[in-house]
Amino acid sequence: MSGVHRVHRAAAPDAVVVGTGPNGLAAAVTLARAGLRVELFEARDTIGGGLRTEPLFDGDVVHDICSAVHPLALASPFFTAFGLAARGVVFMRSPAAYAHPLDGAPSAVAYQDLERTCAGLGADGPRWRGLMRPLLDHSERLVELLMTGPASLPRALPKALGSPAAALTLAHRLLVHGTPLASRRFGGEAARALLAGVAAHGVGRLPSLPSAAVALLLGHLAHRSGWPLPRGGSARIADALAADIADHGGVIHTGAAITRLDQLPTARAILLDVAPKGLLGIAGDRLPARYRARLGRFRHGPAAAKVDLLVSEPIPWTDPETANATTVHLGGTQAEVYRAETLAARSIAADRPFVLLVDPAVADPGRARPGKRPVWAYAHVPNGSTADPYEAVRARVERHAPGFTDTVIAHRSVAAADFERYNPNYVGGDIAAGAMTLRQSLARPVARLDPHRTPLPGVYLCSASTPPGPGVHGMCGHLAALSALRREFGVRTPPSLAPRR
């Protein structure tokens, strides 16, 4: 980010944060808003973690290096309070949130307009409405419940249970869509595949209760606020967070890799936006042996392998309706999606892996230039895979957009194993920072009443390896910061995050 530089330290910080991904930045915002002197340390020369946006092939066209589409940025309690829009972050939406092409049939398409979506699903339209409408009616309570952590449940659970219908709605849908019963709800393949593609964002075995929670959360948000992306790229979110930190006296040091705790200045609170593997490396023998052993048992899940492309024209989808969506799921039928995701979870490479594709210029035309536009794609593969994903991605797109290959000007592949070198939190290419199993959804990274607090005095974990888990929502950092404020500084009232008037 421009304007953030190393400076001479005027006074010892109250708190330090290692890592400037969305959770590290959210933690720093929360601490600085409470009036603390905060310093952040980032190993790379630019901030952002999974929120970086950079030119790759052409100086005029930028690409999101990791995350690209952000439904949770408009829904999470942290970002709702922070108010990205009031800070100049403009969110762009395509007519459809996501699409799912099918062989020999029209694509299944999820529009923000629920009724338009239902109309396209034929006989399954009323069933889709019956699934999504109750979730939309109780959306605020459900989002807060799914995006809180164990330490916040005493506050969030009564609020959710204040509406018994909300609790029953969520419980029923989790049980139905987290088990093989999911295939029985819909009569046609379009609706089944449409929901399976959203569940695959959980990057794990299908069906499962954690993936069902992901499908219900992201699926209903598609009809609430859409699946937007920031105009100009994901880095705009990181820039807004960093600007607020600077406004409240925080300092960000880039190019400052931290490998040991004793490299950090003395502070009452240390928050680490790192995976358990990173915590073990930084803290080492300072951690109690039992806690180290428990961290060592933390499991990482399937991986993402990335392909960035520069293409000469919009993707020539066979079904023009697909072109209405920024996000496209390429996985075939529900059964095919389930098979590919489950194989990856078992460390077996699928012949045709599930591919998640984003065409940013569909929502944000300014991302394209004449004859040049960015395309972004993840293929879900076994953890640690060294395979080049380009051919798998190209074939998936070409199957539903004949002629696509001829539009490719340049491409860059990042194998799953290489993702960890880019961001050490993505162990083996696991962009979820830990397998989203039922156990690790409830006890992340270990079973503790306050999972963000480590046994070391004043040291907290604030990465996506803590509740509520992966996604650009800032809640892991925010919850860790609130815990540190309570325990280290005696601050019981959460600070206001609202923009200055």
XYZ file of C-alpha atoms in Angstrom:
501
model
C 0.000 0.000 0.000
C 1.280 3.466 -0.846
C 1.776 5.824 2.081
C 2.598 3.134 4.663
C 6.293 3.158 5.493
C 8.608 2.253 8.327
C 8.954 5.023 10.887
C 11.067 5.588 13.978
C 9.293 4.309 17.081
C 8.225 7.249 19.287
C 7.064 5.112 22.219
C 6.792 1.457 23.099
C 3.626 -0.071 21.638
C 0.821 -1.391 23.794
C 0.122 -4.154 21.277
C 1.834 -5.648 18.255
C 0.286 -7.637 15.419
C 2.224 -10.007 13.173
C 0.696 -10.312 9.711
C -1.413 -7.867 7.715
C -4.021 -10.152 6.190
C -7.661 -9.196 6.783
C -7.618 -10.663 10.293
C -4.364 -9.020 11.339
C -5.647 -5.685 10.052
C -9.026 -6.157 11.760
C -7.273 -6.935 15.043
C -5.157 -3.799 14.734
C -8.185 -1.632 13.897
C -9.999 -2.911 16.987
C -7.003 -2.340 19.276
C -6.189 1.096 17.878
C -9.823 2.157 18.201
C -9.570 1.312 21.904
C -6.834 3.929 22.206
C -3.826 1.592 22.185
C -0.511 2.210 20.465
C -0.353 -0.538 17.844
C 2.421 -1.697 15.532
C 2.102 -4.298 12.773
C 4.838 -6.378 11.157
C 4.465 -7.739 7.632
C 7.020 -10.043 5.994
C 6.245 -8.955 2.432
C 6.768 -5.534 0.924
C 3.022 -4.923 0.593
C 0.204 -5.440 3.055
C -2.976 -7.425 2.597
C -2.312 -11.174 2.836
C -5.222 -12.636 0.873
C -6.337 -9.125 -0.157
C -3.502 -8.216 -2.509
C -4.189 -6.904 -6.018
C -1.298 -6.590 -8.468
C -0.562 -6.357 -12.202
C 0.824 -9.669 -13.415
C 1.102 -9.548 -17.210
C 0.261 -5.989 -18.165
C 0.611 -2.784 -16.170
C -2.906 -1.705 -17.125
C -4.696 -4.815 -15.834
C -4.633 -5.871 -12.176
C -5.332 -9.313 -10.767
C -6.508 -10.382 -7.314
C -3.758 -12.648 -6.042
C -5.985 -14.593 -3.627
C -9.555 -13.644 -2.705
C -11.608 -11.764 -5.268
C -15.331 -11.841 -4.396
C -16.509 -10.756 -0.960
C -20.047 -11.605 0.187
C -18.898 -11.585 3.832
C -17.445 -8.069 3.577
C -21.013 -6.744 3.528
C -22.358 -9.159 6.134
C -19.838 -9.783 8.907
C -20.434 -7.960 12.205
C -16.937 -6.464 12.044
C -17.237 -5.013 8.549
C -20.840 -3.942 9.134
C -19.647 -1.824 12.063
C -16.519 -0.653 10.230
C -18.486 0.592 7.228
C -16.355 -0.013 4.149
C -18.680 1.929 1.861
C -18.345 5.048 4.011
C -14.577 4.767 3.588
C -14.679 4.893 -0.197
C -14.766 1.166 -0.969
C -17.277 0.787 -3.786
C -18.760 -2.679 -4.174
C -19.725 -3.812 -7.654
C -22.193 -6.577 -8.457
C -22.924 -8.549 -11.572
C -26.570 -9.269 -12.470
C -26.133 -12.815 -11.115
C -24.155 -13.780 -8.013
C -22.967 -17.106 -9.433
C -23.674 -19.589 -12.211
C -23.177 -23.317 -12.657
C -22.928 -24.615 -16.259
C -24.232 -28.120 -16.963
C -23.614 -30.452 -19.881
C -26.429 -30.480 -22.429
C -28.657 -28.181 -20.363
C -28.987 -24.487 -19.517
C -26.774 -23.176 -16.752
C -28.204 -22.918 -13.266
C -27.979 -19.267 -12.231
C -28.388 -17.631 -8.822
C -29.484 -14.020 -9.119
C -29.659 -11.556 -6.242
C -33.353 -11.450 -7.095
C -34.660 -14.607 -5.401
C -37.777 -14.762 -7.550
C -35.796 -14.557 -10.787
C -33.628 -17.411 -9.526
C -36.660 -19.518 -8.665
C -38.217 -18.870 -12.054
C -35.131 -20.311 -13.740
C -35.245 -23.498 -11.646
C -38.641 -24.626 -12.922
C -40.363 -27.150 -10.671
C -37.592 -26.729 -8.080
C -38.227 -22.988 -7.828
C -40.671 -23.276 -4.898
C -38.252 -25.622 -3.118
C -35.374 -23.156 -3.577
C -37.598 -20.380 -2.243
C -38.563 -22.580 0.692
C -34.869 -23.092 1.475
C -33.717 -19.491 1.121
C -36.653 -17.331 2.237
C -36.580 -18.357 5.936
C -32.805 -17.825 5.993
C -33.256 -14.361 4.515
C -35.986 -13.568 7.039
C -33.586 -14.346 9.902
C -30.375 -13.387 8.139
C -28.898 -10.998 10.693
C -29.280 -13.458 13.581
C -27.987 -16.388 11.562
C -24.942 -14.524 10.264
C -23.987 -13.407 13.759
C -24.411 -16.934 15.122
C -22.314 -18.526 12.368
C -19.639 -15.846 12.515
C -19.065 -15.707 16.248
C -16.702 -17.727 18.415
C -17.026 -19.725 21.625
C -16.153 -16.718 23.779
C -18.938 -14.684 22.133
C -21.634 -17.373 22.206
C -23.128 -16.133 25.513
C -24.059 -12.947 23.664
C -24.839 -14.305 20.192
C -26.764 -17.455 21.105
C -29.534 -15.777 23.144
C -29.987 -13.254 20.357
C -30.407 -16.039 17.793
C -32.587 -18.105 20.094
C -34.694 -15.031 20.730
C -36.270 -16.149 17.475
C -36.963 -19.895 17.831
C -37.831 -19.953 14.149
C -34.305 -18.822 13.282
C -32.711 -21.570 15.361
C -35.035 -24.258 13.992
C -34.535 -23.032 10.433
C -30.766 -23.296 10.682
C -30.763 -26.636 12.520
C -33.152 -28.264 10.034
C -31.269 -27.073 6.980
C -27.898 -28.100 8.382
C -29.169 -31.595 9.061
C -30.758 -31.941 5.630
C -27.958 -30.410 3.550
C -25.074 -31.774 5.590
C -26.076 -35.389 4.942
C -26.907 -37.526 1.895
C -30.492 -36.270 2.266
C -29.307 -33.168 0.387
C -29.760 -34.959 -2.933
C -33.439 -35.586 -2.189
C -34.603 -32.025 -1.596
C -34.613 -31.065 -5.266
C -36.065 -33.018 -8.151
C -33.877 -31.543 -10.904
C -30.136 -31.410 -11.412
C -29.947 -27.629 -11.810
C -30.920 -26.801 -8.223
C -28.867 -29.674 -6.803
C -25.745 -28.581 -8.677
C -26.326 -24.915 -7.848
C -26.240 -25.605 -4.111
C -23.402 -28.138 -4.390
C -21.200 -25.517 -6.041
C -21.685 -23.169 -3.079
C -21.008 -25.995 -0.609
C -17.692 -26.605 -2.393
C -16.488 -23.235 -1.076
C -15.964 -25.148 2.159
C -13.120 -27.018 0.396
C -13.652 -30.425 1.982
C -15.592 -33.659 1.930
C -19.151 -33.428 0.585
C -21.735 -33.632 1.938
C -20.867 -32.583 5.488
C -22.294 -30.348 8.199
C -19.530 -27.706 7.865
C -19.978 -27.493 4.090
C -23.742 -27.239 4.582
C -23.193 -24.262 6.888
C -21.027 -22.651 4.193
C -23.690 -23.311 1.546
C -26.477 -21.837 3.648
C -24.444 -18.804 4.684
C -23.072 -17.897 1.244
C -26.144 -19.179 -0.586
C -28.624 -16.926 1.175
C -26.248 -13.934 1.081
C -26.335 -14.205 -2.714
C -30.004 -13.202 -2.473
C -29.467 -10.621 0.274
C -26.526 -8.431 -0.736
C -25.148 -10.418 -3.668
C -21.571 -11.596 -4.113
C -19.831 -8.264 -4.699
C -16.257 -7.330 -5.404
C -14.513 -4.034 -4.594
C -14.081 -1.700 -7.529
C -10.424 -1.817 -8.479
C -9.659 -5.067 -6.644
C -9.528 -6.673 -3.227
C -6.630 -4.472 -2.099
C -9.134 -1.653 -1.637
C -10.382 -3.411 1.511
C -6.863 -3.701 2.919
C -6.177 -0.058 2.073
C -9.280 1.080 3.989
C -8.294 -0.928 7.063
C -4.700 0.324 6.943
C -5.859 3.931 6.578
C -7.972 3.635 9.726
C -5.040 2.130 11.631
C -2.846 5.049 10.572
C -5.574 7.553 11.507
C -5.489 6.140 15.042
C -1.726 6.248 15.428
C -0.870 2.728 14.285
C 2.337 1.935 12.434
C 2.857 -0.777 9.804
C 6.328 -2.177 9.133
C 6.637 -3.985 5.787
C 9.494 -6.220 4.720
C 9.752 -7.280 8.368
C 9.628 -11.066 8.680
C 9.122 -12.280 12.246
C 10.453 -15.738 13.017
C 10.898 -15.417 16.809
C 8.939 -13.645 19.507
C 12.060 -11.912 20.774
C 12.271 -9.967 17.490
C 9.192 -7.993 18.544
C 9.201 -4.888 20.710
C 8.005 -5.327 24.277
C 4.215 -5.040 24.420
C 1.414 -6.124 26.731
C -0.364 -7.958 23.909
C 0.985 -9.832 20.876
C -1.488 -10.976 18.228
C -0.286 -13.422 15.592
C -2.080 -13.721 12.252
C -0.362 -17.042 11.562
C -1.326 -20.700 11.197
C -0.620 -23.131 14.072
C 2.514 -24.198 12.181
C 3.643 -20.570 12.229
C 2.870 -20.227 15.932
C 4.988 -23.302 16.656
C 7.828 -21.803 14.655
C 7.662 -18.344 16.255
C 7.040 -19.398 19.861
C 8.851 -22.755 19.833
C 9.737 -24.200 23.215
C 8.142 -21.295 25.030
C 4.803 -23.043 24.519
C 3.872 -25.770 27.021
C 4.556 -29.260 25.649
C 0.902 -30.298 25.850
C -0.289 -27.260 23.889
C 2.470 -27.808 21.299
C 1.323 -31.390 20.871
C -2.288 -30.299 20.381
C -1.265 -27.726 17.787
C 0.745 -30.429 16.045
C -2.448 -32.443 15.618
C -4.212 -29.584 13.839
C -5.192 -30.849 10.395
C -4.953 -28.999 7.120
C -7.469 -29.673 4.405
C -7.530 -29.868 0.616
C -5.794 -27.145 -1.309
C -6.380 -24.605 -4.022
C -4.159 -24.339 -7.072
C -4.433 -20.979 -8.824
C -4.471 -19.897 -12.439
C -4.425 -16.215 -13.411
C -5.208 -15.433 -17.016
C -5.136 -12.445 -19.305
C -7.711 -12.908 -22.063
C -8.606 -10.889 -25.114
C -12.399 -10.898 -24.786
C -15.277 -11.968 -22.534
C -15.534 -15.713 -21.989
C -17.661 -17.195 -24.815
C -20.033 -19.246 -22.655
C -22.333 -21.595 -24.550
C -25.246 -20.430 -22.413
C -25.297 -16.601 -22.510
C -26.937 -16.538 -19.056
C -23.622 -17.674 -17.571
C -22.102 -14.366 -18.656
C -24.346 -12.577 -16.154
C -22.296 -13.959 -13.262
C -18.900 -12.832 -12.007
C -18.445 -16.177 -10.211
C -18.838 -19.462 -12.107
C -18.666 -22.945 -10.567
C -17.305 -25.574 -12.946
C -17.943 -28.962 -11.442
C -20.731 -30.730 -13.331
C -23.575 -32.431 -11.527
C -24.033 -32.558 -7.772
C -22.656 -36.090 -7.738
C -19.596 -34.986 -9.723
C -18.945 -32.049 -7.393
C -19.301 -34.296 -4.342
C -16.935 -36.880 -5.828
C -14.211 -34.400 -6.824
C -14.255 -32.599 -3.470
C -14.255 -35.827 -1.465
C -11.357 -37.230 -3.490
C -9.317 -34.088 -2.820
C -10.124 -34.401 0.898
C -8.734 -37.965 0.727
C -5.528 -36.701 -0.953
C -6.542 -38.196 -4.308
C -6.343 -36.032 -7.429
C -9.602 -36.001 -9.379
C -9.467 -36.349 -13.165
C -11.651 -33.251 -13.385
C -11.304 -31.158 -10.219
C -13.875 -28.616 -9.131
C -12.962 -25.186 -10.515
C -14.068 -21.848 -9.104
C -13.738 -19.091 -11.715
C -14.072 -15.321 -11.368
C -14.364 -12.865 -14.262
C -14.091 -9.518 -12.401
C -14.918 -7.292 -15.370
C -18.463 -8.690 -15.507
C -19.187 -6.655 -12.369
C -16.423 -4.064 -12.633
C -15.896 -3.094 -16.291
C -13.034 -0.833 -15.251
C -10.913 -3.924 -14.608
C -10.762 -4.551 -18.368
C -8.956 -2.684 -21.115
C -9.537 -2.929 -24.870
C -8.521 -6.445 -25.848
C -7.408 -7.333 -22.283
C -9.255 -8.538 -19.204
C -8.295 -10.583 -16.113
C -9.696 -14.014 -15.263
C -9.077 -15.785 -11.951
C -9.524 -19.493 -11.183
C -8.959 -21.964 -8.350
C -8.870 -25.737 -8.819
C -9.444 -27.787 -5.672
C -6.653 -30.358 -5.346
C -5.003 -32.510 -2.663
C -2.969 -30.697 -0.040
C 0.632 -30.185 -1.101
C -0.014 -30.953 -4.767
C 2.771 -29.833 -7.090
C 0.698 -30.314 -10.266
C 0.319 -27.409 -12.668
C -3.440 -26.612 -12.649
C -3.588 -24.786 -15.979
C -4.678 -27.678 -18.179
C -7.407 -28.771 -15.743
C -8.768 -25.219 -15.552
C -8.504 -24.603 -19.293
C -10.344 -27.843 -20.095
C -13.111 -27.090 -17.607
C -13.741 -23.656 -19.131
C -13.382 -24.827 -22.736
C -16.025 -27.511 -22.119
C -18.663 -24.840 -21.507
C -17.099 -22.009 -23.535
C -15.715 -23.413 -26.811
C -13.046 -21.126 -28.182
C -11.944 -19.878 -24.774
C -8.427 -21.228 -25.248
C -7.956 -19.014 -28.294
C -8.649 -15.910 -26.197
C -5.852 -16.589 -23.688
C -3.045 -14.055 -24.102
C -1.032 -15.137 -21.057
C -1.438 -17.237 -17.953
C 0.324 -17.921 -14.669
C -0.042 -21.114 -12.630
C 0.513 -21.445 -8.890
C 0.571 -25.063 -7.698
C -0.896 -25.766 -4.283
C 2.533 -26.335 -2.759
C 3.676 -22.931 -4.035
C 0.805 -21.142 -2.307
C 2.437 -21.808 1.049
C 5.587 -20.079 -0.155
C 3.481 -17.055 -1.072
C 1.582 -17.087 2.230
C 2.801 -19.408 5.027
C -0.729 -19.505 6.466
C -1.798 -21.551 3.420
C -0.073 -24.736 4.559
C 0.155 -27.089 1.585
C -2.109 -24.711 -0.336
C -4.915 -24.914 2.240
C -6.452 -21.459 1.762
C -8.938 -22.198 4.570
C -6.003 -22.254 7.052
C -7.190 -25.588 8.428
C -9.499 -28.417 7.428
C -13.152 -27.470 7.883
C -14.160 -30.693 9.602
C -16.926 -30.758 12.189
C -14.389 -31.024 15.014
C -12.208 -28.210 13.708
C -15.230 -26.024 13.121
C -16.021 -26.271 16.831
C -12.475 -26.450 18.243
C -10.143 -24.322 16.158
C -7.155 -24.713 16.477
C -7.609 -26.538 19.804
C -10.475 -26.972 22.252
C -10.310 -23.982 24.602
C -12.943 -21.700 26.060
C -11.049 -18.835 24.461
C -9.393 -20.368 21.366
C -7.609 -17.129 20.466
C -5.669 -17.008 23.723
C -2.507 -19.117 23.902
C -0.920 -20.361 27.154
C 1.794 -17.693 26.777
C 0.933 -14.532 28.736
C -0.294 -11.821 26.408
C 0.056 -13.894 23.218
C -3.001 -14.456 21.019
C -3.701 -16.218 17.737
C -5.885 -14.201 15.340
C -5.686 -16.033 11.997
C -8.333 -17.962 10.085
C -7.122 -21.017 12.007
C -9.296 -19.649 14.847
C -13.097 -19.161 14.975
C -15.071 -18.486 12.963
C -12.654 -19.737 10.284
C -11.862 -18.799 6.681
C -13.224 -15.932 4.634
C -12.648 -12.198 4.370
C -14.777 -11.144 7.340
C -12.207 -9.883 9.851
C -13.934 -11.682 12.704
C -10.981 -13.877 13.741
C -8.864 -10.773 14.283
C -11.675 -8.764 15.832
C -12.581 -11.501 18.346
C -8.930 -12.047 19.267
C -8.482 -8.310 19.820
C -11.587 -8.139 22.028
C -10.194 -11.011 24.097
C -6.853 -9.216 24.479
C -8.589 -5.983 25.446
C -10.542 -7.746 28.183
C -7.696 -9.793 29.605
C -4.663 -7.553 29.166
C -6.151 -4.065 29.434
C -9.397 -4.515 31.364
C -11.461 -3.069 28.519
C -14.918 -4.690 28.666
C -16.809 -2.463 26.264
C -15.958 -3.066 22.581
C -14.661 0.107 20.921
C -16.686 1.839 18.243
C -15.539 0.949 14.756
C -17.754 3.460 12.951
C -16.144 5.874 10.483
C -15.405 9.359 11.702
C -17.996 11.877 10.653
